[in-house]
Coordinates of C-alpha atoms in Angstrom, one line a residue:
M27 CA 29.7 -9.2 -35.6
D28 CA 30.7 -5.5 -35.8
F29 CA 34.1 -4.7 -34.5
V30 CA 34.0 -1.0 -35.5
E31 CA 33.7 1.3 -32.5
T32 CA 30.7 3.5 -32.6
D33 CA 31.0 7.2 -33.1
E34 CA 29.7 7.8 -29.6
H35 CA 32.5 5.7 -28.2
R36 CA 35.2 7.3 -30.4
D37 CA 34.0 10.7 -29.2
L38 CA 34.1 9.5 -25.6
R39 CA 37.7 8.3 -26.0
A40 CA 38.7 11.6 -27.6
A41 CA 37.0 13.7 -24.9
V42 CA 38.6 11.7 -22.1
A43 CA 42.0 11.9 -23.7
S44 CA 41.7 15.6 -24.2
I45 CA 41.2 16.0 -20.5
A46 CA 43.8 13.5 -19.3
A47 CA 46.5 14.3 -21.8
P48 CA 47.5 17.7 -20.3
F49 CA 48.0 16.0 -17.0
G50 CA 49.7 13.0 -18.5
G51 CA 52.7 10.9 -17.3
D52 CA 54.6 13.7 -15.6
Y53 CA 51.6 14.6 -13.4
Y54 CA 50.9 11.0 -12.6
V55 CA 54.5 10.0 -11.8
D56 CA 55.0 13.0 -9.6
H57 CA 51.9 12.1 -7.6
A58 CA 52.8 8.4 -7.5
R59 CA 56.3 9.2 -6.1
R60 CA 54.8 11.4 -3.4
G61 CA 51.8 9.2 -2.7
A62 CA 49.6 12.2 -3.4
E63 CA 46.0 12.1 -4.5
C64 CA 45.4 13.0 -8.2
T65 CA 42.6 15.3 -7.1
E66 CA 42.9 17.8 -10.0
L67 CA 42.6 15.1 -12.7
W68 CA 39.8 13.3 -10.8
H69 CA 37.8 16.6 -10.5
A70 CA 38.4 17.5 -14.1
L71 CA 37.1 14.1 -15.2
G72 CA 34.2 14.5 -12.8
D73 CA 33.2 18.0 -13.9
A74 CA 33.1 16.7 -17.5
G75 CA 30.8 13.9 -16.5
F76 CA 33.3 11.0 -17.1
V77 CA 33.9 9.8 -13.6
G78 CA 30.1 9.2 -13.3
V79 CA 29.7 8.0 -16.8
S80 CA 28.0 4.7 -15.6
V81 CA 26.0 6.2 -12.8
P82 CA 22.2 6.2 -13.7
E83 CA 20.9 9.5 -15.1
P84 CA 18.3 10.1 -12.4
Y85 CA 21.1 10.5 -9.9
G86 CA 23.2 12.9 -12.0
G87 CA 25.3 10.3 -13.9
G88 CA 25.8 9.6 -17.6
G89 CA 23.6 6.6 -17.7
G90 CA 26.2 4.5 -19.5
G91 CA 27.3 1.0 -18.9
L92 CA 30.4 -0.9 -18.1
V93 CA 31.6 -0.5 -21.7
E94 CA 31.7 3.3 -21.2
L95 CA 33.3 3.1 -17.8
A96 CA 36.0 0.7 -19.2
L97 CA 36.7 3.2 -22.0
V98 CA 37.3 6.0 -19.4
C99 CA 39.6 3.7 -17.4
E100 CA 41.5 2.7 -20.5
E101 CA 41.9 6.1 -22.0
T102 CA 43.0 7.9 -18.9
A103 CA 45.7 5.2 -18.4
A104 CA 46.7 5.5 -22.1
Q105 CA 47.4 9.2 -21.5
G106 CA 49.7 8.2 -18.6
A107 CA 47.4 8.7 -15.7
P108 CA 45.7 5.5 -14.6
M109 CA 43.0 6.1 -12.0
L110 CA 42.9 3.0 -9.8
L111 CA 40.0 4.2 -7.7
L112 CA 37.7 4.1 -10.7
L113 CA 37.7 0.4 -10.2
V114 CA 36.5 0.4 -6.6
T115 CA 34.5 3.6 -6.4
H116 CA 32.5 3.1 -9.6
A117 CA 32.9 -0.4 -11.0
I118 CA 32.0 -1.8 -7.5
S119 CA 30.6 0.7 -5.0
A120 CA 28.5 2.8 -7.3
A121 CA 27.2 -0.2 -9.3
V122 CA 26.2 -2.1 -6.1
I123 CA 24.5 0.9 -4.6
A124 CA 22.6 1.6 -7.8
E125 CA 21.5 -2.1 -8.1
Y126 CA 20.8 -3.0 -4.5
G127 CA 20.7 0.2 -2.5
T128 CA 17.5 1.7 -1.1
E129 CA 16.2 4.8 -2.8
E130 CA 17.4 6.8 0.2
Q131 CA 20.9 5.3 -0.2
R132 CA 20.9 6.1 -4.0
K133 CA 19.9 9.7 -3.4
E134 CA 22.5 10.1 -0.6
W135 CA 25.5 8.6 -2.4
L136 CA 25.1 8.4 -6.2
P137 CA 25.0 12.1 -7.0
G138 CA 28.3 12.7 -5.2
L139 CA 29.9 9.7 -6.9
A140 CA 28.6 11.0 -10.3
T141 CA 30.3 14.3 -9.9
G142 CA 33.5 12.9 -8.5
R143 CA 33.2 15.0 -5.4
E144 CA 32.6 11.9 -3.2
K145 CA 34.2 8.4 -3.1
V146 CA 33.0 5.1 -1.6
V147 CA 35.8 2.5 -1.4
F148 CA 35.4 -1.2 -1.0
A149 CA 36.5 -3.5 1.8
I150 CA 36.4 -7.2 1.5
T151 CA 40.0 -8.5 1.8
E152 CA 41.1 -9.9 5.2
P153 CA 44.5 -11.2 6.5
G154 CA 43.1 -14.6 7.3
A155 CA 40.8 -15.3 4.4
G156 CA 42.8 -14.4 1.3
S157 CA 40.8 -15.4 -1.8
N158 CA 38.4 -17.5 0.3
T159 CA 35.5 -15.2 0.7
H160 CA 33.5 -17.9 2.5
Q161 CA 35.9 -17.6 5.5
L162 CA 35.6 -13.8 6.1
A163 CA 35.8 -13.2 9.9
T164 CA 34.7 -9.6 10.2
T165 CA 31.2 -9.7 11.7
A166 CA 28.2 -7.5 11.9
R167 CA 25.7 -8.4 14.6
R168 CA 22.3 -6.9 15.3
E169 CA 21.7 -5.0 18.6
G170 CA 18.3 -3.5 18.6
D171 CA 18.0 -1.1 15.7
E172 CA 21.8 -1.1 15.1
W173 CA 24.5 -3.2 13.6
V174 CA 27.7 -3.6 15.5
V175 CA 30.8 -4.4 13.4
R176 CA 34.0 -6.0 14.6
G177 CA 37.0 -7.3 12.7
E178 CA 39.8 -6.3 10.4
K179 CA 40.3 -5.7 6.7
Y180 CA 43.5 -5.0 4.8
Y181 CA 44.9 -3.8 1.5
I182 CA 41.9 -1.4 1.3
S183 CA 42.7 1.3 -1.3
G184 CA 42.0 5.0 -1.0
V185 CA 40.3 5.1 2.4
D186 CA 41.8 8.5 3.1
E187 CA 40.1 9.9 0.0
A188 CA 36.7 8.5 0.7
E189 CA 33.6 9.5 2.6
A190 CA 32.4 5.9 3.1
I191 CA 33.4 2.3 2.8
L192 CA 31.2 -0.4 1.2
L193 CA 32.0 -3.2 3.7
V194 CA 31.5 -6.9 3.3
A195 CA 30.8 -8.6 6.7
R196 CA 29.7 -11.9 8.1
T197 CA 26.1 -11.8 9.4
G198 CA 25.6 -15.5 9.8
T199 CA 26.9 -19.0 8.9
D200 CA 25.3 -21.6 6.7
E201 CA 24.9 -25.3 7.2
R202 CA 28.4 -26.0 5.8
G203 CA 30.1 -23.5 8.0
N204 CA 30.5 -20.8 5.3
A205 CA 29.9 -17.2 6.0
R206 CA 26.5 -15.6 5.2
L207 CA 27.5 -12.1 4.0
S208 CA 25.9 -8.7 4.0
L209 CA 27.0 -5.3 2.7
F210 CA 27.1 -2.1 4.7
L211 CA 27.9 1.6 4.1
V212 CA 30.3 2.7 6.8
P213 CA 31.3 6.4 7.1
T214 CA 35.1 6.7 7.2
D215 CA 34.8 8.8 10.3
A216 CA 32.7 6.3 12.2
P217 CA 33.7 6.0 15.9
G218 CA 35.6 2.8 16.5
L219 CA 37.0 2.6 13.0
Q220 CA 40.8 2.7 13.0
Q221 CA 42.6 3.4 9.7
V222 CA 46.3 2.2 9.7
P223 CA 48.4 3.0 6.7
L224 CA 49.9 -0.1 5.1
P225 CA 53.3 0.7 3.6
V226 CA 54.0 -0.7 0.2
D227 CA 57.0 -0.2 -2.0
V228 CA 54.9 0.3 -5.2
M229 CA 54.8 3.9 -6.2
L230 CA 51.1 4.8 -6.3
P231 CA 49.0 7.9 -5.7
E232 CA 46.5 5.8 -3.8
K233 CA 47.4 4.7 -0.3
Q234 CA 46.7 1.2 1.2
F235 CA 45.2 0.7 4.6
T236 CA 44.5 -1.9 7.3
L237 CA 41.1 -1.2 8.8
R238 CA 40.2 -2.2 12.3
F239 CA 36.5 -2.2 13.4
D240 CA 36.2 -2.1 17.1
E241 CA 32.5 -2.3 17.9
V242 CA 31.6 0.2 15.2
R243 CA 27.9 1.0 15.5
L244 CA 25.8 1.5 12.4
P245 CA 22.1 2.3 11.9
A246 CA 19.8 -0.2 10.4
T247 CA 19.8 2.0 7.2
A248 CA 23.5 1.2 6.7
L249 CA 22.6 -2.3 5.3
V250 CA 22.8 -2.4 1.5
G251 CA 20.4 -4.9 -0.1
D252 CA 19.2 -7.9 1.7
E253 CA 20.6 -9.4 4.9
N254 CA 22.7 -12.5 4.2
A255 CA 22.5 -11.9 0.4
G256 CA 25.9 -10.2 0.2
F257 CA 27.7 -13.0 -1.6
R258 CA 25.4 -12.6 -4.6
Q259 CA 25.5 -8.8 -4.4
V260 CA 29.3 -8.7 -4.1
F261 CA 29.7 -10.7 -7.3
H262 CA 27.6 -8.1 -9.1
G263 CA 30.6 -5.8 -8.6
L264 CA 33.5 -8.2 -8.9
N265 CA 33.2 -8.9 -12.6
P266 CA 33.1 -5.2 -13.4
E267 CA 36.1 -4.7 -11.2
R268 CA 38.0 -7.3 -13.2
I269 CA 36.9 -5.7 -16.5
T270 CA 37.8 -2.2 -15.5
G271 CA 41.1 -3.5 -14.1
A272 CA 41.7 -5.1 -17.5
A273 CA 40.9 -1.8 -19.2
L274 CA 43.3 0.0 -16.9
C275 CA 46.0 -2.5 -17.9
V276 CA 45.3 -2.1 -21.6
G277 CA 45.7 1.7 -21.2
I278 CA 49.0 1.3 -19.3
A279 CA 50.3 -1.0 -22.1
R280 CA 49.3 1.5 -24.7
Y281 CA 51.1 4.3 -22.9
A282 CA 54.2 2.3 -22.4
L283 CA 54.4 1.2 -26.0
A284 CA 53.8 4.7 -27.3
R285 CA 56.7 5.9 -25.1
A286 CA 58.9 3.1 -26.3
A287 CA 58.1 3.5 -30.0
R288 CA 58.9 7.2 -29.8
Y289 CA 62.2 6.5 -28.0
A290 CA 63.1 3.7 -30.5
N291 CA 62.5 6.1 -33.4
E292 CA 64.5 8.9 -31.9
R293 CA 67.4 7.2 -30.2
E294 CA 70.2 6.5 -32.7
V295 CA 73.2 4.2 -32.3
W296 CA 75.6 3.3 -35.1
G297 CA 73.9 5.7 -37.4
Q298 CA 70.3 4.4 -37.3
P299 CA 67.4 4.4 -34.9
I300 CA 67.5 1.5 -32.4
G301 CA 64.0 0.6 -33.5
A302 CA 65.5 -0.7 -36.8
H303 CA 66.9 -3.6 -34.9
Q304 CA 64.7 -6.7 -34.5
G305 CA 66.0 -7.3 -31.0
V306 CA 64.3 -4.0 -30.1
A307 CA 61.4 -4.1 -32.5
H308 CA 60.1 -7.6 -31.9
P309 CA 59.5 -7.4 -28.1
L310 CA 57.5 -4.2 -28.7
A311 CA 55.6 -5.7 -31.6
K312 CA 54.8 -8.8 -29.5
A313 CA 53.6 -6.6 -26.6
R314 CA 51.3 -4.7 -29.0
V315 CA 49.8 -8.0 -30.3
E316 CA 49.1 -9.1 -26.7
T317 CA 47.7 -5.7 -25.8
E318 CA 45.2 -5.7 -28.7
L319 CA 44.1 -9.3 -27.9
A320 CA 43.5 -8.3 -24.3
A321 CA 41.6 -5.2 -25.4
L322 CA 39.3 -7.4 -27.5
M323 CA 38.5 -9.7 -24.6
T324 CA 38.0 -6.7 -22.3
R325 CA 35.4 -5.2 -24.7
K326 CA 33.7 -8.6 -25.1
A327 CA 33.4 -9.0 -21.3
A328 CA 32.0 -5.5 -20.8
W329 CA 29.5 -6.0 -23.7
L330 CA 28.3 -9.2 -22.2
H331 CA 27.9 -7.7 -18.7
D332 CA 25.9 -4.7 -20.0
R333 CA 23.5 -7.1 -21.6
G334 CA 23.0 -9.2 -18.5
L335 CA 24.7 -12.2 -20.1
P336 CA 27.1 -14.5 -18.2
A337 CA 30.5 -12.9 -18.2
G338 CA 32.4 -14.6 -15.4
E339 CA 34.9 -16.5 -17.6
E340 CA 35.3 -13.6 -20.0
S341 CA 35.9 -11.1 -17.2
N342 CA 38.6 -13.3 -15.7
M343 CA 40.2 -13.9 -19.0
A344 CA 40.3 -10.2 -19.8
K345 CA 41.9 -9.4 -16.5
Y346 CA 44.5 -12.2 -16.9
A347 CA 45.4 -11.3 -20.5
A348 CA 45.5 -7.5 -19.9
A349 CA 47.7 -7.8 -16.7
E350 CA 50.1 -10.0 -18.6
A351 CA 50.1 -7.6 -21.6
A352 CA 50.7 -4.5 -19.4
L353 CA 53.6 -6.1 -17.6
A354 CA 55.2 -7.2 -20.8
A355 CA 54.6 -3.9 -22.5
V356 CA 56.2 -1.9 -19.6
D357 CA 59.1 -4.3 -19.4
A358 CA 59.7 -4.1 -23.1
A359 CA 59.5 -0.3 -22.9
M360 CA 62.1 -0.2 -20.1
Q361 CA 64.4 -2.6 -22.0
T362 CA 64.1 -0.4 -25.1
H363 CA 65.2 2.6 -23.0
G364 CA 68.2 0.7 -21.7
G365 CA 69.6 2.3 -18.6
N366 CA 67.2 5.1 -19.1
G367 CA 64.4 2.7 -18.4
V368 CA 65.1 3.1 -14.7
A369 CA 66.1 6.8 -14.8
S370 CA 63.8 9.1 -12.9
E371 CA 63.7 11.5 -15.9
F372 CA 61.9 8.9 -18.0
G373 CA 59.4 7.9 -15.4
L374 CA 58.6 4.3 -16.4
L375 CA 59.2 2.4 -13.2
P376 CA 55.9 3.5 -11.5
Y377 CA 54.0 1.9 -14.3
W378 CA 55.9 -1.3 -14.0
G379 CA 55.0 -1.4 -10.3
L380 CA 51.3 -0.8 -11.0
A381 CA 51.2 -3.4 -13.7
R382 CA 52.9 -5.9 -11.4
L383 CA 50.4 -5.1 -8.7
L384 CA 47.5 -5.6 -11.2
R385 CA 48.9 -9.1 -11.9
I386 CA 48.0 -9.9 -8.3
A387 CA 45.0 -7.8 -7.6
P388 CA 42.0 -7.6 -7.6
V389 CA 42.3 -11.3 -8.3
N390 CA 45.6 -13.1 -8.9
R391 CA 46.5 -15.0 -12.1
E392 CA 46.5 -18.4 -10.3
M393 CA 42.9 -18.0 -9.1
I394 CA 41.9 -17.0 -12.6
L395 CA 43.5 -20.1 -14.0
N396 CA 41.7 -22.2 -11.4
F397 CA 38.4 -20.6 -12.5
V398 CA 39.0 -21.2 -16.2
A399 CA 40.1 -24.8 -15.6
Q400 CA 37.0 -25.5 -13.6
H401 CA 34.3 -23.6 -15.5
G402 CA 35.8 -23.4 -19.0
L403 CA 37.3 -26.9 -19.2
G404 CA 35.2 -28.8 -16.7
L405 CA 38.2 -29.9 -14.7
P406 CA 37.8 -30.9 -11.0
R407 CA 38.0 -28.0 -8.5
S408 CA 41.5 -27.8 -7.1
Y409 CA 40.8 -25.6 -4.0

């Protein structure tokens, strides 16, 4: 085993950091408070080739894998500017289109995704299904040469920033009553598609939406991959979503700990820096240990995925560990700052909200524990 990062990956980290750092925490927090898109940073990363680092080269991308995309996610977050839409636009949508899309779909969508000038978000979650994908109720039925979509999705991120939605819909039912699923590319301006903002109290640049599909008509060419094979195709994107989510959490933790360490070295009480006290130092040190452990599992999961090896348990473990580490790191950083931890001047609270959200999404910690218990320990399925 070789745990030394390659020169190529070190250079990638440094290049991404050099672009993201001038934007940094002040830029991100300002946009998060206003609910404003981080367009300037997204375009800067796109122009340098980093948004599309994992898009295949024939379509204008960098030709890298999930390891490289995870590094971009981590490093932007470590500079204080976590880009949540990298998870859905590239870890899921671009990867699924590249793997299962027709050549026409690849040519239409991947170049824009590679440059960062277009986004395709992902819609699977429904109010009545929760984590039970088999019970999705949004349907797509054939009518001649068209598909007609009816149903509702919610907690769909960044719809207002996107040109299209990669939609998961029921196109049949199997013998056990579970949904047969298919994937569709739906333009965000499609007639019959209603986008309703979903208010949340978390400070984020990315907005959340409820989507209502009222007899939305799509051409036959909107189908991605094979009809009724969507369940398998979706899971091609879900492990990468967990891994890039983990990388984002690792970056958030690194940023929070760097801020806390600087404050603990500079802030003096009773004649010495507060970082000299174990009551301040130990929570930060513990959070650093947890962050490094999460980073190792994240890299392992990405490495396995890029080699076509089973990575389900590792992806879930990475997401679990990284979300816990990020939340602990931001909490420790806020505690280190005392009352300043919630002061607007120091801008830490938005990161706590995002870390807390990532403990729930894209898969909650309880479902991860269910997965590990069943698949890692061989225990009976509990749900």
